[in-house]
CSV table of C-alpha atoms in Angstrom, one decimal:
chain,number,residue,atom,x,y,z
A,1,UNK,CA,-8.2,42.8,-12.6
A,2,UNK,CA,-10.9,40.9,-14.3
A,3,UNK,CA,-10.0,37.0,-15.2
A,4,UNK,CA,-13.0,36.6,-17.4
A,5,UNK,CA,-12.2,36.1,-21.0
A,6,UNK,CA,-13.6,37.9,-23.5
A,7,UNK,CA,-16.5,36.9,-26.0
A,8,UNK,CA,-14.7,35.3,-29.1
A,9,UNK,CA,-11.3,35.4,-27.1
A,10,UNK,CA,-12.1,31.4,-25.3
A,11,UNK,CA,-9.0,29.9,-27.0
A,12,UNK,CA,-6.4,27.1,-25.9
A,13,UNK,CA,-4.1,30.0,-25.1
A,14,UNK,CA,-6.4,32.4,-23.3
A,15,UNK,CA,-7.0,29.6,-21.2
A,16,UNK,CA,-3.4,28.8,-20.7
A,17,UNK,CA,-3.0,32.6,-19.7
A,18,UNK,CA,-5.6,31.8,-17.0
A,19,UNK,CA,-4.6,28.8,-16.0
A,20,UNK,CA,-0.7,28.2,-16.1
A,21,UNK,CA,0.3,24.6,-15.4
A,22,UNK,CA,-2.8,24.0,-13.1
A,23,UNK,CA,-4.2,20.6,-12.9
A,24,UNK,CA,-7.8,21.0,-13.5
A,25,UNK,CA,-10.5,17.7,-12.6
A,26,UNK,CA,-14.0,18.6,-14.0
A,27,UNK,CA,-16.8,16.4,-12.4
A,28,UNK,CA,-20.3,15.7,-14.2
A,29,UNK,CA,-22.9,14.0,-11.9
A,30,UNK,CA,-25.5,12.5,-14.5
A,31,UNK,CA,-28.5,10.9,-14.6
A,32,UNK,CA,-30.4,9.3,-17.4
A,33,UNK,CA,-28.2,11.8,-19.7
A,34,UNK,CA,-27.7,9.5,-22.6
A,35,UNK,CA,-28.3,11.8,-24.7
A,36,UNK,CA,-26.2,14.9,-23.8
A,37,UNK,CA,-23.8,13.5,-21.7
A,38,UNK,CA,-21.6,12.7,-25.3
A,39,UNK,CA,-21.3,15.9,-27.0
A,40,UNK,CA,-20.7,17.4,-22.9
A,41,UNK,CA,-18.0,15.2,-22.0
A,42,UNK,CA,-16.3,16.0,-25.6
A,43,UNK,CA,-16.9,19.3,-25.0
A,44,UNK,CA,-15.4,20.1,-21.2
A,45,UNK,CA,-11.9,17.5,-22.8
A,46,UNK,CA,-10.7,20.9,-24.4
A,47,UNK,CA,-10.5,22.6,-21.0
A,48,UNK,CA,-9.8,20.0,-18.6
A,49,UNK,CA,-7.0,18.2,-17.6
A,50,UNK,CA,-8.9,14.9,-16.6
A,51,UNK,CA,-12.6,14.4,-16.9
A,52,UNK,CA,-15.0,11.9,-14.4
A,53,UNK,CA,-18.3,10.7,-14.6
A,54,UNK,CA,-20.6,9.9,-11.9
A,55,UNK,CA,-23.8,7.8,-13.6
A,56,UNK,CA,-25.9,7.6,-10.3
A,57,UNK,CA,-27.7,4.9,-11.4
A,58,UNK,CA,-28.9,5.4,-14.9
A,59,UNK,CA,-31.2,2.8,-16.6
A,60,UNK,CA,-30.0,4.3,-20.4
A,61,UNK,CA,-26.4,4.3,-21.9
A,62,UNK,CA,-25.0,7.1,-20.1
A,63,UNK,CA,-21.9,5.1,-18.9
A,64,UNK,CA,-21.3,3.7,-22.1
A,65,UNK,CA,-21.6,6.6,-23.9
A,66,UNK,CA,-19.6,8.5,-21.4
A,67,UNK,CA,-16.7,5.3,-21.6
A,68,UNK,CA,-16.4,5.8,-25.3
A,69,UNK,CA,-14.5,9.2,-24.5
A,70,UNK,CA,-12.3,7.5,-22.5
A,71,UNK,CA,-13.0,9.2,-19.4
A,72,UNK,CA,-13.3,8.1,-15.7
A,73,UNK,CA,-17.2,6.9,-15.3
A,74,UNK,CA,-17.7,6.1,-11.6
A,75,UNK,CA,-21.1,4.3,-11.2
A,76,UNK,CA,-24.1,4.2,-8.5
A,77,UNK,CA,-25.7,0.7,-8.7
A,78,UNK,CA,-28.9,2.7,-7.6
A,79,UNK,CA,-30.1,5.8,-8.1
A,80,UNK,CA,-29.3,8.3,-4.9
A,81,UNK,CA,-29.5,11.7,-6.4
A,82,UNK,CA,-27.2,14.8,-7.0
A,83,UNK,CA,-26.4,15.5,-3.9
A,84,UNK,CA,-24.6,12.0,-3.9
A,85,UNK,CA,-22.8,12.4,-7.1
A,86,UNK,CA,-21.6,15.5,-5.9
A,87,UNK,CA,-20.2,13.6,-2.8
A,88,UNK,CA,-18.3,10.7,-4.8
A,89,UNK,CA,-16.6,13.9,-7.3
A,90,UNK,CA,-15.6,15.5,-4.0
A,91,UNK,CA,-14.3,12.2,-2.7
A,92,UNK,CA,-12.5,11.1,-5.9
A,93,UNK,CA,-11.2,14.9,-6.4
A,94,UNK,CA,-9.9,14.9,-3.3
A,95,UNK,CA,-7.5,11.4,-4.2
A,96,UNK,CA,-6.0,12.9,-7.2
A,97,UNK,CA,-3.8,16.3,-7.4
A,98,UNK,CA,-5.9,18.5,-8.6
A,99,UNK,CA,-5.4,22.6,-8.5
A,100,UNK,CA,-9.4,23.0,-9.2
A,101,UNK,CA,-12.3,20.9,-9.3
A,102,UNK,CA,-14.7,22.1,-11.6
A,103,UNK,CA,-18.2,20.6,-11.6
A,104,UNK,CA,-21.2,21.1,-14.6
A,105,UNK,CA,-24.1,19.5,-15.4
A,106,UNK,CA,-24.4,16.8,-18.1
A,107,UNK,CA,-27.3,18.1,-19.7
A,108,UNK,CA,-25.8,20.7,-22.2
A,109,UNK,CA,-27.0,23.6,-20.8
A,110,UNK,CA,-23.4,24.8,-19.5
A,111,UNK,CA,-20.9,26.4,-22.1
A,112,UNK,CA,-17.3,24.6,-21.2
A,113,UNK,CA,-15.1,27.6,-22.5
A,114,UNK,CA,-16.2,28.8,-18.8
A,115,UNK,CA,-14.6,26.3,-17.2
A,116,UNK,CA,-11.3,28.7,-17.4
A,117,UNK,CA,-13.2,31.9,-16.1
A,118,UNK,CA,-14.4,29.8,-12.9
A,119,UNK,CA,-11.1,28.0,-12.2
A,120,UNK,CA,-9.2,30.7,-12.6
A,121,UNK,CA,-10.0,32.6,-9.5
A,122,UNK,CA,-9.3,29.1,-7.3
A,123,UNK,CA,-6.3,28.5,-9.0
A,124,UNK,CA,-4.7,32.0,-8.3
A,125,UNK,CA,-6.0,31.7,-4.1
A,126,UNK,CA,-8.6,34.3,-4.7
A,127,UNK,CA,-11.4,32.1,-3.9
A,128,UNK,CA,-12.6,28.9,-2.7
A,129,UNK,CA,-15.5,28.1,-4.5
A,130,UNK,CA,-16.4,30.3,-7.4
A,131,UNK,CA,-20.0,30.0,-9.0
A,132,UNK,CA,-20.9,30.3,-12.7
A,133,UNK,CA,-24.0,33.0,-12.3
A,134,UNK,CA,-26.7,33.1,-15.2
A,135,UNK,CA,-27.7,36.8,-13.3
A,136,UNK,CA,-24.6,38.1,-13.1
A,137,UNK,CA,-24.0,39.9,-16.0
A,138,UNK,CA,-26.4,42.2,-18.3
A,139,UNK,CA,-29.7,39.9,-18.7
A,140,UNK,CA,-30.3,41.2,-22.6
A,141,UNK,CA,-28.9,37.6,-23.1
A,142,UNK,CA,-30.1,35.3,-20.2
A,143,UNK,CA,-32.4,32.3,-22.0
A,144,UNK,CA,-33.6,31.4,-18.5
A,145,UNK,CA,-37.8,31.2,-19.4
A,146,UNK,CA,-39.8,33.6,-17.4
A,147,UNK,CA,-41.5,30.5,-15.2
A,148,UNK,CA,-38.0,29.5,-14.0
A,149,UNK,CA,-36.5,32.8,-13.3
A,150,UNK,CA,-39.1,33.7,-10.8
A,151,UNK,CA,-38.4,30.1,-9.0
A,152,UNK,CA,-34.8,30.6,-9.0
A,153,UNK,CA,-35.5,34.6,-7.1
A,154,UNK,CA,-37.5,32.7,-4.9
A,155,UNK,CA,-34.4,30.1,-4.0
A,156,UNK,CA,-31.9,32.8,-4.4
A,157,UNK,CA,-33.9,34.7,-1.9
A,158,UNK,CA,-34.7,31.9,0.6
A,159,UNK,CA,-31.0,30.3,0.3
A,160,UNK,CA,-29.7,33.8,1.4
A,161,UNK,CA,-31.5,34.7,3.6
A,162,UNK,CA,-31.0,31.1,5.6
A,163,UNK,CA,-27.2,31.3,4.8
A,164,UNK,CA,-26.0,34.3,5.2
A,165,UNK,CA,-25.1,34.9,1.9
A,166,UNK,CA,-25.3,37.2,-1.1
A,167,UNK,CA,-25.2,35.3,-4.1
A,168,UNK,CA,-26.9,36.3,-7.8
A,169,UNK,CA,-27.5,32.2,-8.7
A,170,UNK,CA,-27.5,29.8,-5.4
A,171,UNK,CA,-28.8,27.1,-7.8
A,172,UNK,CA,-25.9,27.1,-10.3
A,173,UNK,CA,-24.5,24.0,-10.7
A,174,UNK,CA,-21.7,25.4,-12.8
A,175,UNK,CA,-18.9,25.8,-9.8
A,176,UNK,CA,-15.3,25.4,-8.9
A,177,UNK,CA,-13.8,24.3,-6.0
A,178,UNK,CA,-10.2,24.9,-4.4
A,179,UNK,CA,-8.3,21.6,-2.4
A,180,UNK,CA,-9.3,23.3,0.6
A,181,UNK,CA,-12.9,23.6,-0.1
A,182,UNK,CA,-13.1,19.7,-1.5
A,183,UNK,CA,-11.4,18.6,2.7
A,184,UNK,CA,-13.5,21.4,4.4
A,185,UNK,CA,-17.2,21.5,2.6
A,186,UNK,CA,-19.5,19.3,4.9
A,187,UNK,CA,-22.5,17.6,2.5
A,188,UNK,CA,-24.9,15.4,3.9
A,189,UNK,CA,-28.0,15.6,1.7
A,190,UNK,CA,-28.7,13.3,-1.0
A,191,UNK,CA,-30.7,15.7,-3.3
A,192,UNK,CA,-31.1,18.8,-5.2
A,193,UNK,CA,-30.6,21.2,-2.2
A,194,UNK,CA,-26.5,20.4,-2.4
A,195,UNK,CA,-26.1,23.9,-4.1
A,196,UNK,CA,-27.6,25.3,-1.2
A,197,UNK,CA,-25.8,23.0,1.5
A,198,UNK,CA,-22.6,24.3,-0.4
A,199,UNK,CA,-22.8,27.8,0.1
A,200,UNK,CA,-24.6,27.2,3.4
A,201,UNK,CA,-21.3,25.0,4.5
A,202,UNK,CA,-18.7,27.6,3.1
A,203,UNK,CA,-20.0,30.5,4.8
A,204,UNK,CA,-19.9,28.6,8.1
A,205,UNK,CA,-16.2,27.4,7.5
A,206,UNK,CA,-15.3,30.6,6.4
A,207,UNK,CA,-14.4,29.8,3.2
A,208,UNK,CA,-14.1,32.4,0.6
A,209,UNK,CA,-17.3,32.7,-2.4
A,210,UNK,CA,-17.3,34.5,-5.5
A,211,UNK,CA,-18.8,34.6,-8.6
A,212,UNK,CA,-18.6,34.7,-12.5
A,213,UNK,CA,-20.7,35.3,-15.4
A,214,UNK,CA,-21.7,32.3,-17.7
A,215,UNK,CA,-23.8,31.8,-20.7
A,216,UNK,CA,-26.3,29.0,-20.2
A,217,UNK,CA,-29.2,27.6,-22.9
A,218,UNK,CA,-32.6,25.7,-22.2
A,219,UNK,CA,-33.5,26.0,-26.3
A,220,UNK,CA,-33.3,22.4,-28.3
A,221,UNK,CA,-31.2,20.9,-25.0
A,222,UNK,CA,-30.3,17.1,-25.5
A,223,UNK,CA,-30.5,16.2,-21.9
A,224,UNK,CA,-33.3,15.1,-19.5
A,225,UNK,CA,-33.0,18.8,-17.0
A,226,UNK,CA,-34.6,17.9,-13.6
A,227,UNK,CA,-38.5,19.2,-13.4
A,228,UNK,CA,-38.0,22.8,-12.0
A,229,UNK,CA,-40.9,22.0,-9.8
A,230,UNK,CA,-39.9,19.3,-8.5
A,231,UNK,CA,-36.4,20.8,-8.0
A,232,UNK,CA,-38.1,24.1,-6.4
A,233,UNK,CA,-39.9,22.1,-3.6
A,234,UNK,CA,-36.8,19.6,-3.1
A,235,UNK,CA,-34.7,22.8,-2.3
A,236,UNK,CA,-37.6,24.7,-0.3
A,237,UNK,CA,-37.8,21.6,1.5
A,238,UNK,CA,-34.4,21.1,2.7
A,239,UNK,CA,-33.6,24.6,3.1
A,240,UNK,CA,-36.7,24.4,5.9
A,241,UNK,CA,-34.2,21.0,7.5
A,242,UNK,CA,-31.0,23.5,7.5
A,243,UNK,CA,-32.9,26.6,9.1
A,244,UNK,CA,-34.7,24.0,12.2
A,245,UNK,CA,-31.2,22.2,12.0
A,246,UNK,CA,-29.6,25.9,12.8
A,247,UNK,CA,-32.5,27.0,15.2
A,248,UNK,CA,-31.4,25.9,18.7
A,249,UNK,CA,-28.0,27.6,17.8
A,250,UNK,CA,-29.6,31.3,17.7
A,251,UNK,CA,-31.8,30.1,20.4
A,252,UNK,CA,-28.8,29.7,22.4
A,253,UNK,CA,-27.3,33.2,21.5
């Protein structure tokens, strides 16, 4: 049976049908998101049963901004990068009750009328960490531009092939996590290859991966979106760490 909700169906009560009574935490890691981080935090409130923040280290008003919705804002003093956001979310998740983490980026490019289609599948034991694919469905809609597409094949195919996996976005960072998952998932890098040290750290623990189809937008977004270059080569380089890291293992076999 299908748990995604229909187009035009994303209602209070369709995600009530999905959800039940579950207590679900959605975590934003932001960055110099003064800009977006508003209208995302107001946005993901509808869906979510409490709402943090994790400014690593801004230098614009994305902790006040995010304070004015009266949401948790957890702050770096300096700037350590996603993978440490991540990390605190995980840590502070893992301190509260929670059913479901649900994470998103603050730059508006997520649509948080998902957040029931990924939660859903945690909340119900089918999964332990569900990703929001922009490939997944029919691509007559995806707004990915052509130049980012063919990087995100490339780290699709790279991340798979290092992991083990088989996964149509390894770089979504639109993902839901079960209580299990948030004591089990082992992250150690700083940076932008955490997607990939997810899935990489799952498989190994055995944890159960699945995916669902979300709408995503790059057109007129508020936010500051990390430099896909930049992002490409961080990834490339730290899936090159996790293969030598894994290389005296399959030596030994």
């Amino acid at each position: 049976m299908s748990l995604q909700v229909a187009e035009g169906e994303r209602t209070d009560e369709s995600a009530e049908r999905l959800l039940g009574n579950a207590h679900v935490v959605v975590g934003i890691p932001a960055y110099n998101e003064e800009n977006a981080v508003g209208s995302t935090v107001l946005g993901v409130q509808r869906w979510a049963d409490a709402v943090v923040v994790v400014d690593d280290g801004s230098t614009d008003r994305t902790s006040a901004i995010a304070e004015q919705a009266d949401v948790t804002v957890l702050r770096h003093e300096r700037n350590r990068g996603k993978g440490a956001a991540v990390r605190t979310l995980f840590a502070h998740a893992r301190r509260t009750d929670c059913d479901a983490l649900v994470l998103l980026d603050a730059d508006g490019q997520h649509d948080p009328a998902d957040i029931p289609t990924l939660a859903a599948p945690v909340v119900e034991g089918e999964a332990d960490m569900v990703i929001g694919s922009r490939y997944l469905a029919d691509d007559a809609g995806d707004e990915t531009p052509a130049y980012r597409r063919l990087g995100q094949v490339v780290l699709d195919y790279c991340t798979s092939r290092v992991t083990g996996s088989d996964l149509t976005d390894t770089q979504s960072g639109f993902r839901a996590f079960s209580p299990e998952s948030l004591e089990r998932l082992s992250l150690t890098t700083d940076g932008m290859g955490v997607e990939s040290e997810m899935i990489d750290s799952a498989t190994s623990e055995g944890l159960t991966i699945t995916e669902r189809a979300i709408d995503a937008r790059y057109d007129d977004l508020e936010g500051q979106t990390y430099n896909p270059v930049k992002h490409g080569l961080a990834v490339m380089l730290f899936l090159a760490r996790l293969l030598k890291r894994r290389r005296p293992v399959s030596e030994e076999r």
